[in-house]
Amino acid sequence: MDTLKAIQTLARIRRENKLKYFQPYPWQKEIFEASSVFGERFLIAGNRVGKSEAAAYEVAIHATGDYPDWWTGHRYKKPPLIWCSGVTNESLRDITQKKLLGGVGEDVYGTGFIPKDRLSKPAMRQCGIAGVVESVKVKHKSGGYSDIVWKSYEQGWQKFQGAEVEIGRASCRE
């Protein structure tokens, strides 16, 4: 019985700490490394090859400040303000939010790239679509909190004005 409990505990730890176990492909590492030189990067590739995972991984390490030893890209020493944007509220929920948070249900929240123990309770968007997160705070290694805000293009250009955003513009770093 103790062995089963230990296996279940290890499985839970791995499930809630995806960030720690991510191993990038060589091309993903090149994109990450480029952030040390280029403020904006563009990635175009085929379907299902790891573009969303690479973007979510990078957002998660900047939000937490937990950079791996091999990381040679840009680093944020203080908690950044991060905007994740997409075409619709549904695409935000089903792609970006899922990759970063895992989902909003009790059994899946904290199973994305941001470790569960670093996440605050999410602020939900009141848009008539269930499960869309407006924002979340993430505990940064420096002791403060990063803010991640989801914005859809269907909200209109006015929602993209005024803030000094460290990471934004459809998953590109400024």
PDB file of C-alpha atoms in Angstrom, residues 6 13 35 37 41 47 61 63-65 67 80 93 98 101 110 112-113 117 120 126-127 148 151 157 163:
ATOM      1  CA  ALA A   6       4.348   6.787  -3.205  1.00  0.00           C
ATOM      2  CA  ILE A  13       4.093  15.992  -8.278  1.00  0.00           C
ATOM      3  CA  SER A  35      15.516  36.256 -26.892  1.00  0.00           C
ATOM      4  CA  VAL A  37      19.408  39.407 -28.769  1.00  0.00           C
ATOM      5  CA  ARG A  41      10.731  36.780 -32.513  1.00  0.00           C
ATOM      6  CA  ASN A  47       0.850  21.788 -36.938  1.00  0.00           C
ATOM      7  CA  ILE A  61       9.635  30.526 -16.803  1.00  0.00           C
ATOM      8  CA  ALA A  63       6.350  34.376 -14.824  1.00  0.00           C
ATOM      9  CA  THR A  64       7.986  32.186 -12.171  1.00  0.00           C
ATOM     10  CA  GLY A  65      11.609  33.307 -12.602  1.00  0.00           C
ATOM     11  CA  TYR A  67      15.139  29.525 -15.368  1.00  0.00           C
ATOM     12  CA  PRO A  80       6.723  40.815 -15.372  1.00  0.00           C
ATOM     13  CA  ARG A  93      -9.300  29.052 -23.090  1.00  0.00           C
ATOM     14  CA  LYS A  98      -4.826  25.230 -21.128  1.00  0.00           C
ATOM     15  CA  LEU A 101      -2.834  26.517 -16.326  1.00  0.00           C
ATOM     16  CA  GLY A 110      -2.158  23.721 -12.029  1.00  0.00           C
ATOM     17  CA  GLY A 112      -0.105  23.236 -17.222  1.00  0.00           C
ATOM     18  CA  PHE A 113       3.382  24.739 -17.426  1.00  0.00           C
ATOM     19  CA  ASP A 117       1.894  25.883  -5.963  1.00  0.00           C
ATOM     20  CA  SER A 120      -3.296  32.216  -7.290  1.00  0.00           C
ATOM     21  CA  GLN A 126     -17.630  37.286 -17.654  1.00  0.00           C
ATOM     22  CA  CYS A 127     -18.100  36.856 -21.392  1.00  0.00           C
ATOM     23  CA  ILE A 148      -0.775  37.138 -16.614  1.00  0.00           C
ATOM     24  CA  LYS A 151      -6.996  39.355 -24.011  1.00  0.00           C
ATOM     25  CA  TRP A 157      -8.291  47.264 -30.042  1.00  0.00           C
ATOM     26  CA  ALA A 163      -0.318  49.346 -20.208  1.00  0.00           C
TER      27      ALA A 163
END
